[in-house]
PDB file of C-alpha atoms in Angstrom:
ATOM      1  CA  MET H 248     -23.530  30.860  43.284  1.00 43.00           C
ATOM      2  CA  PHE H 249     -19.882  29.963  43.901  1.00 44.00           C
ATOM      3  CA  ARG H 250     -20.764  26.276  44.324  1.00 48.00           C
ATOM      4  CA  ILE H 251     -22.674  26.284  41.033  1.00 50.00           C
ATOM      5  CA  ASP H 252     -19.664  27.728  39.209  1.00 56.00           C
ATOM      6  CA  ILE H 253     -17.394  25.045  40.659  1.00 53.00           C
ATOM      7  CA  GLU H 254     -19.832  22.364  39.530  1.00 51.00           C
ATOM      8  CA  ARG H 255     -19.838  23.776  36.025  1.00 56.00           C
ATOM      9  CA  VAL H 256     -16.064  23.750  35.893  1.00 48.00           C
ATOM     10  CA  ILE H 257     -15.954  20.142  37.069  1.00 48.00           C
ATOM     11  CA  LYS H 258     -18.560  19.052  34.532  1.00 48.00           C
ATOM     12  CA  ARG H 259     -16.630  20.718  31.718  1.00 53.00           C
ATOM     13  CA  ARG H 260     -13.160  19.588  32.729  1.00 50.00           C
ATOM     14  CA  ILE H 261     -13.806  15.936  33.541  1.00 48.00           C
ATOM     15  CA  PRO H 262     -14.743  14.928  29.954  1.00 51.00           C
ATOM     16  CA  PHE H 263     -11.699  16.881  28.709  1.00 44.00           C
ATOM     17  CA  LEU H 264      -9.357  15.099  31.119  1.00 44.00           C
ATOM     18  CA  VAL H 265     -10.874  11.697  30.360  1.00 45.00           C
ATOM     19  CA  ARG H 266     -10.368  12.191  26.602  1.00 49.00           C
ATOM     20  CA  ARG H 267      -6.797  13.266  27.221  1.00 49.00           C
ATOM     21  CA  VAL H 268      -6.026  10.124  29.240  1.00 46.00           C
ATOM     22  CA  VAL H 269      -7.814   7.694  26.915  1.00 50.00           C
ATOM     23  CA  ASN H 270      -6.486   9.167  23.646  1.00 65.00           C
ATOM     24  CA  PRO H 271      -2.653   9.442  23.550  1.00 68.00           C
ATOM     25  CA  TYR H 272      -2.960  11.715  20.500  1.00 78.00           C
ATOM     26  CA  PHE H 273      -5.415  14.116  22.088  1.00 85.00           C
ATOM     27  CA  ASP H 274      -2.952  17.038  22.136  1.00 86.00           C
ATOM     28  CA  LEU H 275      -1.997  16.447  18.510  1.00 90.00           C
ATOM     29  CA  GLU H 276      -5.639  16.340  17.453  1.00 91.00           C
ATOM     30  CA  ARG H 277      -6.284  19.581  19.324  1.00 90.00           C
ATOM     31  CA  PHE H 278      -3.397  21.192  17.419  1.00 92.00           C
ATOM     32  CA  PHE H 279      -4.796  20.012  14.078  1.00 95.00           C
ATOM     33  CA  ASN H 280      -8.237  21.252  15.083  1.00 93.00           C
ATOM     34  CA  ASP H 281      -7.012  24.728  16.105  1.00 92.00           C
ATOM     35  CA  ALA H 282      -4.672  25.092  13.112  1.00 92.00           C
ATOM     36  CA  LEU H 283      -7.286  24.059  10.546  1.00 94.00           C
ATOM     37  CA  ARG H 284      -9.942  26.284  12.088  1.00 91.00           C
ATOM     38  CA  TYR H 285      -7.645  29.307  12.205  1.00 88.00           C
ATOM     39  CA  GLN H 286      -6.279  28.895   8.678  1.00 91.00           C
ATOM     40  CA  TRP H 287      -9.769  28.455   7.243  1.00 91.00           C
ATOM     41  CA  MET H 288     -11.226  31.456   9.068  1.00 86.00           C
ATOM     42  CA  VAL H 289      -8.468  33.887   7.948  1.00 82.00           C
ATOM     43  CA  ARG H 290      -8.000  32.597   4.395  1.00 83.00           C
ATOM     44  CA  ASP H 291      -9.693  35.621   2.791  1.00 78.00           C
ATOM     45  CA  ARG H 292      -8.472  38.365   5.118  1.00 75.00           C
ATOM     46  CA  ASP H 293      -6.751  41.299   3.446  1.00 68.00           C
ATOM     47  CA  ASP H 294      -4.179  41.798   6.207  1.00 66.00           C
ATOM     48  CA  GLN H 295      -2.722  38.272   6.038  1.00 68.00           C
ATOM     49  CA  GLU H 296      -1.384  35.961   3.379  1.00 71.00           C
ATOM     50  CA  SER H 297      -3.540  32.858   3.238  1.00 80.00           C
ATOM     51  CA  THR H 298      -1.862  29.646   4.352  1.00 86.00           C
ATOM     52  CA  TRP H 299      -4.827  27.384   3.686  1.00 92.00           C
ATOM     53  CA  GLY H 300      -3.477  24.322   1.946  1.00 95.00           C
ATOM     54  CA  ALA H 301      -2.629  20.649   1.890  1.00 97.00           C
ATOM     55  CA  TYR H 302      -1.393  18.480   4.734  1.00 98.00           C
ATOM     56  CA  TYR H 303       2.150  17.122   4.314  1.00 98.00           C
ATOM     57  CA  GLU H 304       3.331  14.311   6.585  1.00 98.00           C
ATOM     58  CA  PHE H 305       6.966  13.230   6.489  1.00 98.00           C
ATOM     59  CA  GLY H 306       7.322   9.965   8.377  1.00 97.00           C
ATOM     60  CA  VAL H 307       3.973   8.198   8.101  1.00 97.00           C
ATOM     61  CA  GLY H 308       5.019   5.309  10.336  1.00 92.00           C
ATOM     62  CA  GLN H 309       1.970   3.529  11.732  1.00 92.00           C
ATOM     63  CA  MET H 310      -0.351   6.273  10.405  1.00 96.00           C
ATOM     64  CA  ASN H 311      -1.182   7.500  13.910  1.00 95.00           C
ATOM     65  CA  SER H 312      -0.716  11.148  12.944  1.00 95.00           C
ATOM     66  CA  THR H 313      -2.512  10.708   9.612  1.00 97.00           C
ATOM     67  CA  ARG H 314      -5.441   9.158  11.437  1.00 96.00           C
ATOM     68  CA  THR H 315      -5.444  11.964  14.002  1.00 96.00           C
ATOM     69  CA  TYR H 316      -5.297  14.693  11.349  1.00 96.00           C
ATOM     70  CA  TRP H 317      -8.168  13.155   9.429  1.00 96.00           C
ATOM     71  CA  SER H 318     -10.293  12.883  12.577  1.00 95.00           C
ATOM     72  CA  ALA H 319      -9.963  16.631  13.190  1.00 95.00           C
ATOM     73  CA  CYS H 320     -10.268  17.536   9.518  1.00 95.00           C
ATOM     74  CA  ARG H 321     -13.392  15.451   8.884  1.00 95.00           C
ATOM     75  CA  ARG H 322     -15.192  16.915  11.897  1.00 94.00           C
ATOM     76  CA  LEU H 323     -14.301  20.522  11.035  1.00 93.00           C
ATOM     77  CA  SER H 324     -15.059  20.161   7.334  1.00 93.00           C
ATOM     78  CA  ARG H 325     -18.602  19.229   8.276  1.00 92.00           C
ATOM     79  CA  SER H 326     -19.094  22.020  10.812  1.00 92.00           C
ATOM     80  CA  LEU H 327     -17.343  24.812   8.872  1.00 90.00           C
ATOM     81  CA  GLY H 328     -18.151  23.630   5.362  1.00 90.00           C
ATOM     82  CA  PHE H 329     -14.659  23.527   3.887  1.00 91.00           C
ATOM     83  CA  PRO H 330     -13.446  20.904   1.402  1.00 91.00           C
ATOM     84  CA  PRO H 331     -10.896  18.589   3.067  1.00 94.00           C
ATOM     85  CA  PRO H 332      -7.338  19.469   2.001  1.00 96.00           C
ATOM     86  CA  ARG H 333      -5.376  16.814   0.167  1.00 97.00           C
ATOM     87  CA  VAL H 334      -3.155  14.590   2.300  1.00 98.00           C
ATOM     88  CA  TYR H 335       0.421  13.737   1.285  1.00 98.00           C
ATOM     89  CA  GLY H 336       2.445  11.079   3.080  1.00 98.00           C
ATOM     90  CA  PHE H 337       6.188  10.638   2.564  1.00 98.00           C
ATOM     91  CA  ASP H 338       7.947   7.572   3.943  1.00 97.00           C
ATOM     92  CA  THR H 339      10.180   4.621   3.117  1.00 97.00           C
ATOM     93  CA  PHE H 340       7.300   2.375   4.288  1.00 97.00           C
ATOM     94  CA  THR H 341      10.016  -0.043   5.430  1.00 96.00           C
ATOM     95  CA  GLY H 342      10.752   1.640   8.752  1.00 93.00           C
ATOM     96  CA  LEU H 343      13.698   3.743   9.850  1.00 93.00           C
ATOM     97  CA  PRO H 344      16.651   3.727   7.439  1.00 92.00           C
ATOM     98  CA  GLU H 345      20.223   3.084   8.450  1.00 93.00           C
ATOM     99  CA  THR H 346      22.303   6.075   9.524  1.00 94.00           C
ATOM    100  CA  ASP H 347      25.772   6.447  10.989  1.00 93.00           C
ATOM    101  CA  HIS H 348      25.619  10.202  11.619  1.00 95.00           C
ATOM    102  CA  GLU H 349      26.436  10.982  15.240  1.00 95.00           C
ATOM    103  CA  ALA H 350      23.577  13.477  15.527  1.00 92.00           C
ATOM    104  CA  ASP H 351      21.055  10.715  14.704  1.00 92.00           C
ATOM    105  CA  GLN H 352      22.032   8.102  17.260  1.00 93.00           C
ATOM    106  CA  LEU H 353      19.509   7.203  19.941  1.00 91.00           C
ATOM    107  CA  ALA H 354      18.837   3.879  21.638  1.00 91.00           C
ATOM    108  CA  GLY H 355      15.769   2.266  20.120  1.00 89.00           C
ATOM    109  CA  TRP H 356      15.987   4.014  16.768  1.00 91.00           C
ATOM    110  CA  THR H 357      16.977   0.884  14.894  1.00 91.00           C
ATOM    111  CA  PRO H 358      16.674   0.193  11.147  1.00 91.00           C
ATOM    112  CA  GLY H 359      13.206  -1.047  10.250  1.00 90.00           C
ATOM    113  CA  ARG H 360      11.444   0.318  13.314  1.00 91.00           C
ATOM    114  CA  PHE H 361       8.000   1.926  12.775  1.00 89.00           C
ATOM    115  CA  ALA H 362       7.557   0.024   9.502  1.00 93.00           C
ATOM    116  CA  LYS H 363       4.165  -0.200   7.834  1.00 95.00           C
ATOM    117  CA  SER H 364       3.914  -1.190   4.194  1.00 97.00           C
ATOM    118  CA  LEU H 365       2.669   1.149   1.503  1.00 97.00           C
ATOM    119  CA  SER H 366      -0.178  -1.219   0.640  1.00 97.00           C
ATOM    120  CA  ASP H 367      -1.304  -1.333   4.288  1.00 97.00           C
ATOM    121  CA  CYS H 368      -1.265   2.477   4.478  1.00 97.00           C
ATOM    122  CA  GLU H 369      -3.251   2.762   1.265  1.00 97.00           C
ATOM    123  CA  ARG H 370      -5.843   0.315   2.576  1.00 97.00           C
ATOM    124  CA  GLU H 371      -6.146   2.179   5.871  1.00 97.00           C
ATOM    125  CA  ALA H 372      -6.497   5.553   4.137  1.00 97.00           C
ATOM    126  CA  LYS H 373      -9.326   4.091   2.057  1.00 96.00           C
ATOM    127  CA  ALA H 374     -10.981   2.597   5.139  1.00 97.00           C
ATOM    128  CA  LEU H 375     -10.760   5.949   6.930  1.00 96.00           C
ATOM    129  CA  GLY H 376     -12.513   7.619   4.011  1.00 96.00           C
ATOM    130  CA  ILE H 377      -9.794  10.148   3.202  1.00 96.00           C
ATOM    131  CA  PRO H 378     -11.024  11.463  -0.169  1.00 93.00           C
ATOM    132  CA  SER H 379      -7.695  12.591  -1.587  1.00 95.00           C
ATOM    133  CA  VAL H 380      -4.377  11.118  -0.463  1.00 97.00           C
ATOM    134  CA  ARG H 381      -1.031  10.544  -2.143  1.00 98.00           C
ATOM    135  CA  PHE H 382       1.814   8.513  -0.721  1.00 98.00           C
ATOM    136  CA  VAL H 383       5.392   9.025  -1.900  1.00 98.00           C
ATOM    137  CA  GLN H 384       7.701   6.096  -1.177  1.00 98.00           C
ATOM    138  CA  GLY H 385      11.466   6.086  -0.830  1.00 97.00           C
ATOM    139  CA  LEU H 386      14.430   7.444   1.074  1.00 97.00           C
ATOM    140  CA  PHE H 387      14.033  11.210   1.328  1.00 98.00           C
ATOM    141  CA  GLU H 388      17.401  11.792  -0.329  1.00 97.00           C
ATOM    142  CA  GLU H 389      16.081   9.938  -3.380  1.00 97.00           C
ATOM    143  CA  SER H 390      12.343  10.631  -3.428  1.00 98.00           C
ATOM    144  CA  LEU H 391      12.236  14.367  -2.600  1.00 98.00           C
ATOM    145  CA  THR H 392      13.301  15.508  -6.051  1.00 98.00           C
ATOM    146  CA  PRO H 393      13.039  18.881  -7.811  1.00 98.00           C
ATOM    147  CA  ALA H 394      10.469  17.313 -10.149  1.00 98.00           C
ATOM    148  CA  LEU H 395       8.304  16.335  -7.178  1.00 98.00           C
ATOM    149  CA  GLY H 396       8.680  19.836  -5.791  1.00 98.00           C
ATOM    150  CA  GLU H 397       7.349  21.287  -9.034  1.00 98.00           C
ATOM    151  CA  GLU H 398       4.303  19.021  -8.793  1.00 98.00           C
ATOM    152  CA  LEU H 399       3.659  19.965  -5.177  1.00 98.00           C
ATOM    153  CA  ALA H 400       3.922  23.673  -5.984  1.00 97.00           C
ATOM    154  CA  LYS H 401       0.386  23.311  -7.360  1.00 96.00           C
ATOM    155  CA  ASP H 402      -0.844  22.186  -3.932  1.00 97.00           C
ATOM    156  CA  LEU H 403       1.129  24.092  -1.292  1.00 97.00           C
ATOM    157  CA  PRO H 404       1.024  22.982   2.347  1.00 97.00           C
ATOM    158  CA  GLY H 405      -0.775  24.726   5.191  1.00 96.00           C
ATOM    159  CA  ILE H 406       0.191  22.241   7.895  1.00 97.00           C
ATOM    160  CA  ILE H 407       3.328  20.081   7.868  1.00 98.00           C
ATOM    161  CA  ASN H 408       4.146  17.206  10.187  1.00 97.00           C
ATOM    162  CA  ILE H 409       7.832  16.220  10.321  1.00 98.00           C
ATOM    163  CA  ASP H 410       8.028  12.963  12.258  1.00 96.00           C
ATOM    164  CA  VAL H 411      11.281  11.565  10.885  1.00 96.00           C
ATOM    165  CA  ASP H 412      13.343  11.129  14.079  1.00 92.00           C
ATOM    166  CA  PHE H 413      16.791  11.825  12.609  1.00 96.00           C
ATOM    167  CA  TYR H 414      18.684  15.080  12.227  1.00 96.00           C
ATOM    168  CA  THR H 415      19.772  14.092   8.716  1.00 97.00           C
ATOM    169  CA  SER H 416      16.232  13.257   7.595  1.00 97.00           C
ATOM    170  CA  THR H 417      14.842  16.484   9.077  1.00 98.00           C
ATOM    171  CA  GLN H 418      17.558  18.479   7.309  1.00 98.00           C
ATOM    172  CA  THR H 419      16.720  16.843   3.971  1.00 98.00           C
ATOM    173  CA  VAL H 420      13.003  17.518   4.415  1.00 98.00           C
ATOM    174  CA  LEU H 421      13.441  21.179   5.409  1.00 98.00           C
ATOM    175  CA  ASN H 422      15.740  21.886   2.479  1.00 98.00           C
ATOM    176  CA  PHE H 423      13.231  20.287   0.120  1.00 98.00           C
ATOM    177  CA  LEU H 424      10.397  22.406   1.540  1.00 98.00           C
ATOM    178  CA  ILE H 425      12.035  25.811   1.013  1.00 98.00           C
ATOM    179  CA  PRO H 426      10.381  26.525  -2.382  1.00 98.00           C
ATOM    180  CA  LEU H 427       7.008  25.375  -1.001  1.00 98.00           C
ATOM    181  CA  LEU H 428       6.870  27.431   2.204  1.00 97.00           C
ATOM    182  CA  ARG H 429       4.928  30.617   2.925  1.00 94.00           C
ATOM    183  CA  PRO H 430       4.857  32.790   6.035  1.00 93.00           C
ATOM    184  CA  GLY H 431       2.283  31.424   8.433  1.00 92.00           C
ATOM    185  CA  VAL H 432       2.623  27.764   7.533  1.00 95.00           C
ATOM    186  CA  LEU H 433       2.687  25.632  10.687  1.00 96.00           C
ATOM    187  CA  ILE H 434       5.200  22.795  11.117  1.00 96.00           C
ATOM    188  CA  TYR H 435       4.948  20.186  13.852  1.00 96.00           C
ATOM    189  CA  PHE H 436       8.211  18.478  14.869  1.00 96.00           C
ATOM    190  CA  ASP H 437       7.362  15.268  16.680  1.00 93.00           C
ATOM    191  CA  ASP H 438      10.843  14.246  17.828  1.00 93.00           C
ATOM    192  CA  ILE H 439      12.229  17.591  18.906  1.00 93.00           C
ATOM    193  CA  TRP H 440      12.739  16.617  22.565  1.00 93.00           C
ATOM    194  CA  SER H 441      14.311  13.218  21.928  1.00 93.00           C
ATOM    195  CA  PHE H 442      17.727  14.553  22.959  1.00 94.00           C
ATOM    196  CA  ASN H 443      16.541  16.603  25.952  1.00 93.00           C
ATOM    197  CA  GLY H 444      17.007  19.947  24.215  1.00 93.00           C
ATOM    198  CA  ASP H 445      20.552  19.264  22.940  1.00 95.00           C
ATOM    199  CA  PRO H 446      20.966  21.794  20.065  1.00 95.00           C
ATOM    200  CA  SER H 447      23.733  19.736  18.442  1.00 96.00           C
ATOM    201  CA  ARG H 448      21.569  16.689  17.784  1.00 95.00           C
ATOM    202  CA  GLY H 449      18.270  15.652  16.283  1.00 96.00           C
ATOM    203  CA  GLN H 450      15.585  17.977  14.996  1.00 97.00           C
ATOM    204  CA  LEU H 451      16.754  20.949  17.062  1.00 97.00           C
ATOM    205  CA  ARG H 452      20.050  20.953  15.167  1.00 97.00           C
ATOM    206  CA  ALA H 453      18.260  20.808  11.807  1.00 98.00           C
ATOM    207  CA  ILE H 454      16.003  23.720  12.797  1.00 98.00           C
ATOM    208  CA  ARG H 455      18.955  25.803  13.996  1.00 97.00           C
ATOM    209  CA  GLU H 456      20.848  25.262  10.741  1.00 98.00           C
ATOM    210  CA  PHE H 457      17.718  25.991   8.705  1.00 98.00           C
ATOM    211  CA  ASN H 458      17.236  29.303  10.513  1.00 97.00           C
ATOM    212  CA  GLU H 459      20.900  30.251  10.060  1.00 97.00           C
ATOM    213  CA  ALA H 460      20.767  29.566   6.308  1.00 96.00           C
ATOM    214  CA  GLY H 461      17.492  31.397   5.547  1.00 95.00           C
ATOM    215  CA  PRO H 462      15.521  32.711   3.769  1.00 96.00           C
ATOM    216  CA  PHE H 463      12.800  31.468   6.119  1.00 97.00           C
ATOM    217  CA  TYR H 464      12.835  31.362   9.895  1.00 97.00           C
ATOM    218  CA  LEU H 465      11.116  28.916  12.228  1.00 98.00           C
ATOM    219  CA  THR H 466       9.777  30.284  15.525  1.00 96.00           C
ATOM    220  CA  PRO H 467       8.123  28.226  18.286  1.00 94.00           C
ATOM    221  CA  HIS H 468       4.363  28.753  18.140  1.00 92.00           C
ATOM    222  CA  TRP H 469       1.913  29.004  21.021  1.00 85.00           C
ATOM    223  CA  LEU H 470       0.246  25.825  19.760  1.00 79.00           C
ATOM    224  CA  GLY H 471       2.975  23.834  21.502  1.00 67.00           C
ATOM    225  CA  LEU H 472       2.385  20.215  22.474  1.00 70.00           C
ATOM    226  CA  GLY H 473       3.568  17.945  25.228  1.00 65.00           C
ATOM    227  CA  GLY H 474       5.347  15.463  22.966  1.00 76.00           C
ATOM    228  CA  GLY H 475       6.580  17.766  20.206  1.00 89.00           C
ATOM    229  CA  GLN H 476       6.679  21.413  19.219  1.00 92.00           C
ATOM    230  CA  VAL H 477       4.885  23.546  16.640  1.00 94.00           C
ATOM    231  CA  TYR H 478       6.840  26.166  14.718  1.00 95.00           C
ATOM    232  CA  ALA H 479       5.543  28.976  12.530  1.00 94.00           C
ATOM    233  CA  VAL H 480       7.244  29.871   9.272  1.00 95.00           C
ATOM    234  CA  SER H 481       8.255  33.503   8.695  1.00 95.00           C
ATOM    235  CA  ARG H 482      10.424  35.372   6.213  1.00 93.00           C
ATOM    236  CA  PRO H 483      12.545  37.973   8.042  1.00 93.00           C
ATOM    237  CA  LEU H 484      13.224  41.366   6.493  1.00 90.00           C
ATOM    238  CA  GLU H 485      16.529  41.797   4.730  1.00 78.00           C
ATOM    239  CA  PRO H 486      19.111  43.519   7.011  1.00 72.00           C
TER     240      PRO H 486
END
């Protein structure tokens, strides 16, 4: 009996480990899968505010995360029967911008890196079969306007991916998102460990300042990943 149980474990774990080695975005896809499943299953519960909504991606880059999200979303939409949420991608589409802020500096983060043109992203989204996608082009300081926020208020996010490398870019994105957030929304920060946990630099600094300013608070979520970190949005009680 004990040998049979061991064999079952091996048979179940080997395909899992193989997928994890072959697919560098396996952990991210698992997060998308778990988050989408959970948010869909609890959307009508009376004891929780629904956070079912669109997918926002800040920092589209080479579309690796977009592709990974759509892989999980397409599979779950078929098995659970939900309509795929709309996908929004925000990027310069010319690569990393220039920055001279000391909290942004890291070797390898050079202007133009991770560039993929808007037209190439649009073609790939069409080839992937994403039914509803909108790309917003420009520097975040210029493109994330109050007018855009009013438009997006009609399609609030459930899952947000902030893959923008810099402290300054993360700060701009978080401030823009304040009117669009709800408790329970999940935010994935891809570059949070780029400075080895230094709270004065990068995304960790932006998160700390966001939490200090309120009204929302970001708390690390159990859906943590090897390369980044998931945070859950909450609204603390007034003191």
